[in-house]
Short mmCIF file of C-alpha atoms in Angstrom, two decimals:
data_model
loop_
_atom_site.label_atom_id
_atom_site.label_comp_id
_atom_site.label_asym_id
_atom_site.label_seq_id
_atom_site.Cartn_x
_atom_site.Cartn_y
_atom_site.Cartn_z
CA UNK A 23 71.78 77.70 92.31
CA UNK A 24 74.56 75.96 94.77
CA UNK A 25 75.14 76.12 98.37
CA UNK A 26 78.62 77.47 98.14
CA UNK A 27 77.81 79.88 101.03
CA UNK A 28 77.72 77.63 104.28
CA UNK A 29 78.68 77.77 108.01
CA UNK A 30 80.98 75.11 108.71
CA UNK A 31 82.11 74.71 112.03
CA UNK A 32 86.14 74.38 111.87
CA UNK A 33 86.15 72.86 115.29
CA UNK A 34 84.17 69.73 114.09
CA UNK A 35 83.94 70.41 110.23
CA UNK A 36 80.13 70.01 110.39
CA UNK A 37 78.30 71.77 108.02
CA UNK A 38 75.78 73.50 109.97
CA UNK A 39 73.66 75.82 107.66
CA UNK A 40 73.83 76.48 103.83
CA UNK A 41 72.73 79.29 101.81
CA UNK A 42 71.76 79.63 98.25
CA UNK A 43 74.11 82.03 96.14
CA UNK A 44 71.99 84.77 94.35
CA UNK A 45 70.38 84.46 91.11
CA UNK A 46 71.35 86.67 88.41
CA UNK A 47 67.92 88.53 88.85
CA UNK A 48 69.07 89.07 92.32
CA UNK A 49 72.68 90.52 91.29
CA UNK A 50 70.81 92.69 88.87
CA UNK A 51 68.36 94.21 91.31
CA UNK A 52 71.44 94.92 93.87
CA UNK A 53 72.85 96.93 90.94
CA UNK A 54 69.89 98.72 90.12
CA UNK A 55 69.14 99.58 93.94
CA UNK A 56 72.74 100.80 94.44
CA UNK A 57 72.70 102.84 91.64
CA UNK A 58 69.25 104.59 92.43
CA UNK A 59 70.14 105.27 96.22
CA UNK A 60 73.74 106.82 95.20
CA UNK A 61 71.68 109.73 93.57
CA UNK A 62 69.83 110.15 96.89
CA UNK A 63 72.17 109.35 99.43
CA UNK A 64 75.05 111.48 97.70
CA UNK A 65 73.03 114.41 97.72
CA UNK A 66 72.35 114.49 101.40
CA UNK A 67 74.35 116.74 103.53
CA UNK A 68 77.14 114.97 105.02
CA UNK A 69 76.15 115.71 108.36
CA UNK A 70 73.03 113.56 107.78
CA UNK A 71 75.46 110.42 106.72
CA UNK A 72 77.44 111.17 109.68
CA UNK A 73 74.28 110.66 112.08
CA UNK A 74 73.44 107.50 110.53
CA UNK A 75 76.97 106.09 110.55
CA UNK A 76 77.15 106.88 114.17
CA UNK A 77 74.23 104.74 114.87
CA UNK A 78 75.88 101.85 112.89
CA UNK A 79 78.90 102.35 115.09
CA UNK A 80 76.85 102.16 118.23
CA UNK A 81 75.25 99.08 116.93
CA UNK A 82 78.35 97.21 116.43
CA UNK A 83 79.22 97.99 119.96
CA UNK A 84 75.98 96.94 121.21
CA UNK A 85 75.95 93.75 119.31
CA UNK A 86 79.84 92.53 119.91
CA UNK A 87 78.80 89.48 121.84
CA UNK A 88 76.60 88.22 119.39
CA UNK A 89 78.87 89.13 116.47
CA UNK A 90 81.51 87.28 118.25
CA UNK A 91 79.80 84.27 118.85
CA UNK A 92 78.83 84.13 114.94
CA UNK A 93 82.40 84.37 113.92
CA UNK A 94 83.81 82.10 116.33
CA UNK A 95 81.38 79.19 114.85
CA UNK A 96 82.06 80.11 111.26
CA UNK A 97 85.97 80.69 111.29
CA UNK A 98 86.90 79.67 114.75
CA UNK A 99 87.94 82.91 116.24
CA UNK A 100 88.33 83.08 119.88
CA UNK A 101 84.94 85.30 121.43
CA UNK A 102 87.67 87.35 123.31
CA UNK A 103 89.23 88.41 119.87
CA UNK A 104 85.61 88.72 118.22
CA UNK A 105 84.63 91.25 120.82
CA UNK A 106 87.78 93.12 120.45
CA UNK A 107 87.11 92.95 116.52
CA UNK A 108 83.58 94.43 116.92
CA UNK A 109 84.68 96.97 119.08
CA UNK A 110 87.69 97.93 116.54
CA UNK A 111 84.88 98.07 113.78
CA UNK A 112 82.84 100.48 115.73
CA UNK A 113 85.59 102.74 116.51
CA UNK A 114 86.57 103.19 112.99
CA UNK A 115 83.05 103.74 111.68
CA UNK A 116 82.73 106.36 114.44
CA UNK A 117 86.13 107.75 113.40
CA UNK A 118 84.64 108.38 110.05
CA UNK A 119 81.49 109.71 111.21
CA UNK A 120 83.23 112.09 113.41
CA UNK A 121 85.93 113.33 110.99
CA UNK A 122 84.41 112.93 107.42
CA UNK A 123 83.45 116.32 107.11
CA UNK A 124 86.91 117.74 107.79
CA UNK A 125 88.64 114.91 105.59
CA UNK A 126 86.52 116.08 102.58
CA UNK A 127 86.43 119.79 102.67
CA UNK A 128 86.94 121.89 99.84
CA UNK A 129 90.96 122.49 99.70
CA UNK A 130 91.77 125.71 97.97
CA UNK A 131 95.25 125.66 95.96
CA UNK A 132 97.44 128.72 95.02
CA UNK A 133 96.89 129.95 91.52
CA UNK A 134 98.72 132.64 89.39
CA UNK A 135 95.51 133.11 87.42
CA UNK A 136 92.79 135.82 88.13
CA UNK A 137 90.32 133.19 89.61
CA UNK A 138 89.97 130.77 92.54
CA UNK A 139 90.94 127.13 92.36
CA UNK A 140 89.59 124.64 94.84
CA UNK A 141 89.90 120.96 95.05
CA UNK A 142 86.59 119.27 95.78
CA UNK A 143 86.23 115.64 97.22
CA UNK A 144 83.26 114.38 95.57
CA UNK A 145 82.05 110.60 95.52
CA UNK A 146 81.99 108.75 92.39
CA UNK A 147 79.25 106.19 92.79
CA UNK A 148 78.25 102.52 93.59
CA UNK A 149 81.46 100.40 94.51
CA UNK A 150 82.03 96.71 95.06
CA UNK A 151 83.84 95.51 97.91
CA UNK A 152 85.27 91.61 98.01
CA UNK A 153 86.02 90.82 101.74
CA UNK A 154 87.72 87.82 103.39
CA UNK A 155 86.82 85.61 106.27
CA UNK A 156 89.85 86.25 108.60
CA UNK A 157 88.14 89.58 110.20
CA UNK A 158 84.60 89.44 108.96
CA UNK A 159 83.55 92.51 110.66
CA UNK A 160 86.72 94.90 110.58
CA UNK A 161 87.65 94.36 106.91
CA UNK A 162 84.16 95.35 106.11
CA UNK A 163 84.02 98.37 108.18
CA UNK A 164 87.39 99.75 107.25
CA UNK A 165 86.25 99.91 103.70
CA UNK A 166 82.41 100.47 104.15
CA UNK A 167 82.77 103.56 106.75
CA UNK A 168 84.65 106.09 104.73
CA UNK A 169 82.94 105.36 101.55
CA UNK A 170 79.45 105.61 102.96
CA UNK A 171 80.47 108.79 104.43
CA UNK A 172 81.72 110.22 101.17
CA UNK A 173 78.20 109.31 99.64
CA UNK A 174 79.07 106.22 97.74
CA UNK A 175 76.92 103.29 98.10
CA UNK A 176 78.06 99.73 98.06
CA UNK A 177 77.77 96.30 97.21
CA UNK A 178 79.33 93.87 99.30
CA UNK A 179 80.42 90.42 98.59
CA UNK A 180 81.66 88.39 101.67
CA UNK A 181 83.83 85.19 102.09
CA UNK A 182 81.77 82.10 101.14
CA UNK A 183 82.59 80.94 104.84
CA UNK A 184 80.94 83.75 106.81
CA UNK A 185 77.56 84.09 105.22
CA UNK A 186 75.77 84.68 109.15
CA UNK A 187 78.82 87.35 109.84
CA UNK A 188 77.48 89.14 106.50
CA UNK A 189 73.84 89.14 107.25
CA UNK A 190 74.61 90.27 110.67
CA UNK A 191 76.41 93.42 109.22
CA UNK A 192 73.38 93.99 106.62
CA UNK A 193 71.04 93.98 109.81
CA UNK A 194 72.96 96.49 111.61
CA UNK A 195 72.76 98.58 108.50
CA UNK A 196 69.24 98.08 107.97
CA UNK A 197 68.53 98.75 111.90
CA UNK A 198 70.71 101.89 112.08
CA UNK A 199 68.70 103.65 109.28
CA UNK A 200 70.83 103.19 106.41
CA UNK A 201 68.52 103.77 103.18
CA UNK A 202 67.64 100.71 101.13
CA UNK A 203 69.90 100.17 98.25
CA UNK A 204 72.95 102.23 100.12
CA UNK A 205 74.57 98.86 101.46
CA UNK A 206 73.68 95.70 99.63
CA UNK A 207 75.00 92.21 100.73
CA UNK A 208 74.84 89.64 98.03
CA UNK A 209 75.86 85.88 98.08
CA UNK A 210 77.65 86.10 94.62
CA UNK A 211 79.67 83.50 92.62
CA UNK A 212 82.90 84.34 90.78
CA UNK A 213 81.07 84.76 87.70
CA UNK A 214 78.67 87.32 89.15
CA UNK A 215 81.42 89.12 90.57
CA UNK A 216 82.89 89.58 87.15
CA UNK A 217 79.48 90.62 85.99
CA UNK A 218 79.48 93.40 88.57
CA UNK A 219 82.70 94.59 87.91
CA UNK A 220 81.98 95.04 84.38
CA UNK A 221 78.63 96.69 84.86
CA UNK A 222 78.94 100.40 84.04
CA UNK A 223 77.04 101.36 87.23
CA UNK A 224 79.99 100.23 89.38
CA UNK A 225 82.63 102.99 89.70
CA UNK A 226 85.20 100.88 91.75
CA UNK A 227 86.25 97.60 93.35
CA UNK A 228 88.19 96.80 96.78
CA UNK A 229 89.39 93.46 97.64
CA UNK A 230 91.13 92.06 100.72
CA UNK A 231 92.45 88.59 99.85
CA UNK A 232 94.92 86.48 98.60
CA UNK A 233 97.72 87.46 95.91
CA UNK A 234 95.97 85.10 93.43
CA UNK A 235 92.42 86.96 94.09
CA UNK A 236 93.99 90.08 93.78
CA UNK A 237 95.53 89.60 90.57
CA UNK A 238 92.32 87.96 89.06
CA UNK A 239 90.49 91.02 90.43
CA UNK A 240 92.77 93.35 89.46
CA UNK A 241 92.98 92.36 85.83
CA UNK A 242 88.92 92.44 85.54
CA UNK A 243 89.27 95.92 87.26
CA UNK A 244 91.78 97.26 84.69
CA UNK A 245 90.05 95.82 81.60
CA UNK A 246 86.75 97.53 82.75
CA UNK A 247 88.68 100.67 83.63
CA UNK A 248 87.64 100.62 87.33
CA UNK A 249 89.67 102.20 90.19
CA UNK A 250 90.87 99.27 92.40
CA UNK A 251 92.13 99.08 96.11
CA UNK A 252 93.70 95.59 96.73
CA UNK A 253 94.72 94.49 100.05
CA UNK A 254 96.58 91.37 99.61
CA UNK A 255 99.16 88.75 101.39
CA UNK A 256 101.96 89.54 103.52
CA UNK A 257 105.18 88.02 104.81
CA UNK A 258 106.10 90.64 107.42
CA UNK A 259 109.54 90.87 108.65
CA UNK A 260 109.97 91.21 112.43
CA UNK A 261 113.45 92.40 113.21
CA UNK A 262 114.98 92.11 116.55
CA UNK A 263 118.24 93.69 116.65
CA UNK A 264 118.90 93.70 120.34
CA UNK A 265 116.65 93.25 123.76
CA UNK A 266 117.76 93.46 127.44
CA UNK A 267 114.94 90.79 128.10
CA UNK A 268 114.97 88.08 125.50
CA UNK A 269 112.06 85.94 127.15
CA UNK A 270 109.99 88.84 127.11
CA UNK A 271 110.78 89.55 123.39
CA UNK A 272 109.96 86.43 122.49
CA UNK A 273 106.71 86.30 124.60
CA UNK A 274 105.63 89.62 122.68
CA UNK A 275 106.66 87.96 119.26
CA UNK A 276 104.63 84.75 120.09
CA UNK A 277 101.59 86.51 121.14
CA UNK A 278 101.56 88.61 118.06
CA UNK A 279 102.02 85.39 115.61
CA UNK A 280 99.24 83.51 117.47
CA UNK A 281 96.65 86.14 117.52
CA UNK A 282 93.61 85.15 115.32
CA UNK A 283 95.22 81.70 115.27
CA UNK A 284 98.28 83.47 112.96
CA UNK A 285 95.59 84.34 110.22
CA UNK A 286 96.27 87.81 109.78
CA UNK A 287 97.73 89.76 106.57
CA UNK A 288 100.18 91.86 108.76
CA UNK A 289 101.04 89.08 111.11
CA UNK A 290 104.71 88.65 111.97
CA UNK A 291 105.32 86.08 109.44
CA UNK A 292 109.43 86.10 109.40
CA UNK A 293 111.04 86.73 112.83
CA UNK A 294 114.59 87.80 112.15
CA UNK A 295 116.87 87.98 115.20
CA UNK A 296 120.43 88.54 115.98
CA UNK A 297 122.72 85.64 116.53
CA UNK A 298 123.64 86.46 120.18
CA UNK A 299 120.06 86.35 121.26
CA UNK A 300 118.95 83.83 118.60
CA UNK A 301 119.11 80.55 120.51
CA UNK A 302 117.73 81.98 123.63
CA UNK A 303 114.68 83.56 121.80
CA UNK A 304 114.15 80.33 119.57
CA UNK A 305 114.14 78.09 123.00
CA UNK A 306 111.78 80.26 124.50
CA UNK A 307 109.48 80.15 121.35
CA UNK A 308 109.72 76.29 121.60
CA UNK A 309 108.77 76.40 125.44
CA UNK A 310 105.42 78.44 124.35
CA UNK A 311 104.87 76.22 121.50
CA UNK A 312 105.11 72.80 123.43
CA UNK A 313 102.74 74.50 126.36
CA UNK A 314 100.25 75.38 123.82
CA UNK A 315 96.51 73.82 124.77
CA UNK A 316 94.19 72.98 122.16
CA UNK A 317 90.69 74.55 122.86
CA UNK A 318 87.59 76.19 121.31
CA UNK A 319 86.51 79.59 120.44
CA UNK A 320 84.25 79.87 123.57
CA UNK A 321 87.19 78.81 125.94
CA UNK A 322 90.69 80.50 126.14
CA UNK A 323 92.87 79.58 128.85
CA UNK A 324 96.22 80.74 129.01
CA UNK A 325 98.15 79.38 125.92
CA UNK A 326 95.24 78.35 124.25
CA UNK A 327 94.96 77.96 120.45
CA UNK A 328 91.49 77.53 118.08
CA UNK A 329 90.92 75.84 114.94
CA UNK A 330 91.90 77.45 111.74
CA UNK A 331 89.20 78.66 109.46
CA UNK A 332 88.77 75.34 107.75
CA UNK A 333 90.09 71.74 107.09
CA UNK A 334 91.31 72.80 103.92
CA UNK A 335 93.40 75.44 105.32
CA UNK A 336 94.92 73.30 107.99
CA UNK A 337 95.57 70.67 105.72
CA UNK A 338 97.19 73.20 103.28
CA UNK A 339 99.66 74.78 106.01
CA UNK A 340 100.61 71.27 107.13
CA UNK A 341 101.79 70.71 103.58
CA UNK A 342 103.84 73.97 103.49
CA UNK A 343 105.49 72.61 106.70
CA UNK A 344 106.19 69.23 105.14
CA UNK A 345 107.38 71.11 102.16
CA UNK A 346 109.75 73.27 104.28
CA UNK A 347 111.17 70.34 106.05
CA UNK A 348 111.93 68.46 102.94
CA UNK A 349 113.73 71.90 101.75
CA UNK A 350 115.90 71.68 104.61
CA UNK A 351 114.06 73.30 107.46
CA UNK A 352 114.09 72.44 110.75
CA UNK A 353 110.49 72.04 112.47
CA UNK A 354 111.67 72.44 116.18
CA UNK A 355 107.75 72.10 117.81
CA UNK A 356 104.47 71.63 116.95
CA UNK A 357 102.85 71.58 113.68
CA UNK A 358 100.51 68.51 113.91
CA UNK A 359 97.42 68.29 112.22
CA UNK A 360 94.46 66.98 113.64
CA UNK A 361 92.40 63.93 113.15
CA UNK A 362 89.27 66.03 113.07
CA UNK A 363 88.48 69.49 112.55
CA UNK A 364 90.81 72.22 111.36
CA UNK A 365 93.39 72.21 114.19
CA UNK A 366 97.46 72.45 113.51
CA UNK A 367 99.37 72.66 116.85
CA UNK A 368 101.27 75.95 116.94
CA UNK A 369 104.39 75.60 115.42
CA UNK A 370 108.09 76.80 115.30
CA UNK A 371 110.46 76.31 112.30
CA UNK A 372 113.99 77.35 111.60
CA UNK A 373 116.21 77.14 108.87
CA UNK A 374 113.98 77.51 105.98
CA UNK A 375 116.67 77.93 103.16
CA UNK A 376 116.66 81.55 101.70
CA UNK A 377 115.86 81.48 98.20
CA UNK A 378 113.86 78.05 98.31
CA UNK A 379 110.06 78.20 96.80
CA UNK A 380 108.75 77.52 100.38
CA UNK A 381 110.63 80.50 101.64
CA UNK A 382 108.67 82.61 99.71
CA UNK A 383 105.36 81.16 100.73
CA UNK A 384 102.98 83.02 103.12
CA UNK A 385 102.24 80.68 106.09
CA UNK A 386 98.69 81.74 106.94
CA UNK A 387 98.49 80.00 110.57
CA UNK A 388 100.11 79.52 113.92
CA UNK A 389 103.52 79.18 112.63
CA UNK A 390 106.58 80.99 113.98
CA UNK A 391 109.31 81.06 111.43
CA UNK A 392 112.58 82.40 112.59
CA UNK A 393 115.96 83.23 110.73
CA UNK A 394 119.43 84.09 112.37
CA UNK A 395 121.37 87.07 111.06
CA UNK A 396 124.64 88.84 112.17
CA UNK A 397 124.23 92.36 111.06
CA UNK A 398 121.87 95.20 110.52
CA UNK A 399 122.44 95.07 106.88
CA UNK A 400 122.03 91.21 106.75
CA UNK A 401 118.82 91.51 108.70
CA UNK A 402 117.46 94.17 106.15
CA UNK A 403 118.59 92.09 103.03
CA UNK A 404 116.40 89.11 104.46
CA UNK A 405 113.69 91.43 105.55
CA UNK A 406 113.46 92.82 102.04
CA UNK A 407 113.86 89.62 100.26
CA UNK A 408 110.22 89.03 99.51
CA UNK A 409 107.79 89.51 96.95
CA UNK A 410 105.43 91.07 99.59
CA UNK A 411 105.71 94.52 101.26
CA UNK A 412 102.91 94.88 103.71
CA UNK A 413 103.95 95.75 107.20
CA UNK A 414 107.49 95.40 108.92
CA UNK A 415 108.88 96.00 112.41
CA UNK A 416 112.14 96.66 113.80
CA UNK A 417 112.87 96.19 117.79
CA UNK A 418 116.29 97.66 119.26
CA UNK A 419 116.95 99.49 122.60
CA UNK A 420 118.56 102.25 120.24
CA UNK A 421 115.79 104.21 118.81
CA UNK A 422 117.93 105.70 115.99
CA UNK A 423 119.60 102.36 114.92
CA UNK A 424 115.82 100.86 114.67
CA UNK A 425 114.86 104.01 112.89
CA UNK A 426 117.63 103.52 110.49
CA UNK A 427 116.61 100.14 109.41
CA UNK A 428 112.97 100.82 109.36
CA UNK A 429 113.29 103.65 106.68
CA UNK A 430 114.92 101.14 104.55
CA UNK A 431 112.20 98.26 104.86
CA UNK A 432 110.37 97.98 101.41
CA UNK A 433 106.61 97.99 103.34
CA UNK A 434 103.66 99.96 103.36
CA UNK A 435 103.73 100.12 107.25
CA UNK A 436 106.95 100.34 109.27
CA UNK A 437 107.05 100.07 112.88
CA UNK A 438 109.62 100.69 115.82
CA UNK A 439 109.59 98.74 118.89
CA UNK A 440 106.13 97.53 118.69
CA UNK A 441 104.73 94.87 116.53
CA UNK A 442 102.20 97.19 114.41
CA UNK A 443 101.11 100.84 114.69
CA UNK A 444 97.37 99.86 114.61
CA UNK A 445 94.23 102.13 115.03
CA UNK A 446 91.43 103.72 113.17
CA UNK A 447 93.68 106.65 112.35
CA UNK A 448 96.78 104.62 110.97
CA UNK A 449 96.46 104.07 107.20
CA UNK A 450 96.79 100.27 106.26
CA UNK A 451 97.90 99.03 102.97
CA UNK A 452 101.23 97.76 101.45
CA UNK A 453 103.72 97.66 98.19
CA UNK A 454 104.70 95.30 95.92
CA UNK A 455 102.68 92.06 95.62
CA UNK A 456 100.72 93.09 98.76
CA UNK A 457 98.73 95.56 96.67
CA UNK A 458 98.09 98.97 96.33
CA UNK A 459 95.68 101.77 97.88
CA UNK A 460 95.23 102.54 101.37
CA UNK A 461 92.31 102.06 104.11
CA UNK A 462 91.76 103.51 107.54
CA UNK A 463 93.23 107.07 108.61
CA UNK A 464 92.68 109.90 106.26
CA UNK A 465 94.10 108.24 103.57
CA UNK A 466 91.06 105.89 103.52
CA UNK A 467 88.87 108.61 102.54
CA UNK A 468 91.06 109.71 99.48
CA UNK A 469 90.65 106.42 97.19
CA UNK A 470 87.19 106.18 95.84
CA UNK A 471 86.79 109.89 95.62
CA UNK A 472 86.29 112.36 92.50
CA UNK A 473 89.16 115.03 93.48
CA UNK A 474 87.41 117.60 91.27
CA UNK A 475 88.83 120.75 90.22
CA UNK A 476 86.23 123.57 90.83
CA UNK A 477 87.73 126.83 89.29
CA UNK A 478 86.05 130.13 89.20
CA UNK A 479 87.11 133.04 87.29
CA UNK A 480 86.99 136.52 88.84
#
């Protein structure tokens, strides 16, 4: 056994606690429990599952301060943002508890035959979830809530750097009365993940993570003929066509980019700004970057930034900035790597050559990347010049102009005059190399489901 699973405080880089990776016997026990529990859990009336999931929702709310403190120590998240994440997780779970029966009700379809044709939405069995560290509660909630309501059971492999978060969610499930075997946290190795995917008892796999991880898990799922949902990287365009308040527009763009220390899949990774407001916009970003204050998860004064998730992540981000500058980019502010811990000061970078290798990479941290354009068409060409297709947003005082541009964005979530349309009712997911499938909203309950035809001849 190894101690891959660990709490390593990114503020100090100190390893606080380690956890043994699961044994093969423990993985087999989780598979057996999940398969056995599925028979009983799926047979319950959905109203009973809703009652239990409502209690799960309540416990996320009741324990939000504790959950935020755990996330802060594990991956550097500000406590205020950790509390918001726990609250959002609670809302997601309650949304499916309240709406699950409606989302899965029988759907009669017209038929020219003499019988009655109905589409039933039924569970399919045990599922594997592979979740990341950047939102250790929200990512779990959006996968688990619709699927437990459907009657599926879950084996959950969380990120190696978030073991306490994973155990806190398991305790919430247990304390809420989720039956044994219905939700199973496992500290699995990569080899054990392959074993789980290949097991005939597992009927699907959901991954939120990097493009590289998605290609590996997607290939394994395909090889074993398992349904997969993949939510991968993003390089979301944030198109600013016009504004009557450049300073406020820059502040909104900056605040959006700095949320969770820039570690969000659908963050505004590429700011695309019209030339007549570009200089003022960039100058305001530089001012905000230079005013940024290094801090810790439990202390968030104005302009504060926290540590990235790990020293490794911080070093990778600094290397990306170095490569961008080598390619011809202009690092206008920030980007300094701390001597200790996992801090990179918030950065503003411009003039990354379009078409260069570094242009196509995702900056997963506090980096505002800005591009200047002179027309709507140029903005669109740049926005769509990426292998990713998660989200995108367009700002304009002319709603029709913004709508026209947004309709041509090659992404799964197009927004107008807001950084993102977010909420438990809003479907989340992308196209191109950002993955496939949807979570949240009604669509989130329509993935790991048997859309069974039920036909009765009259």
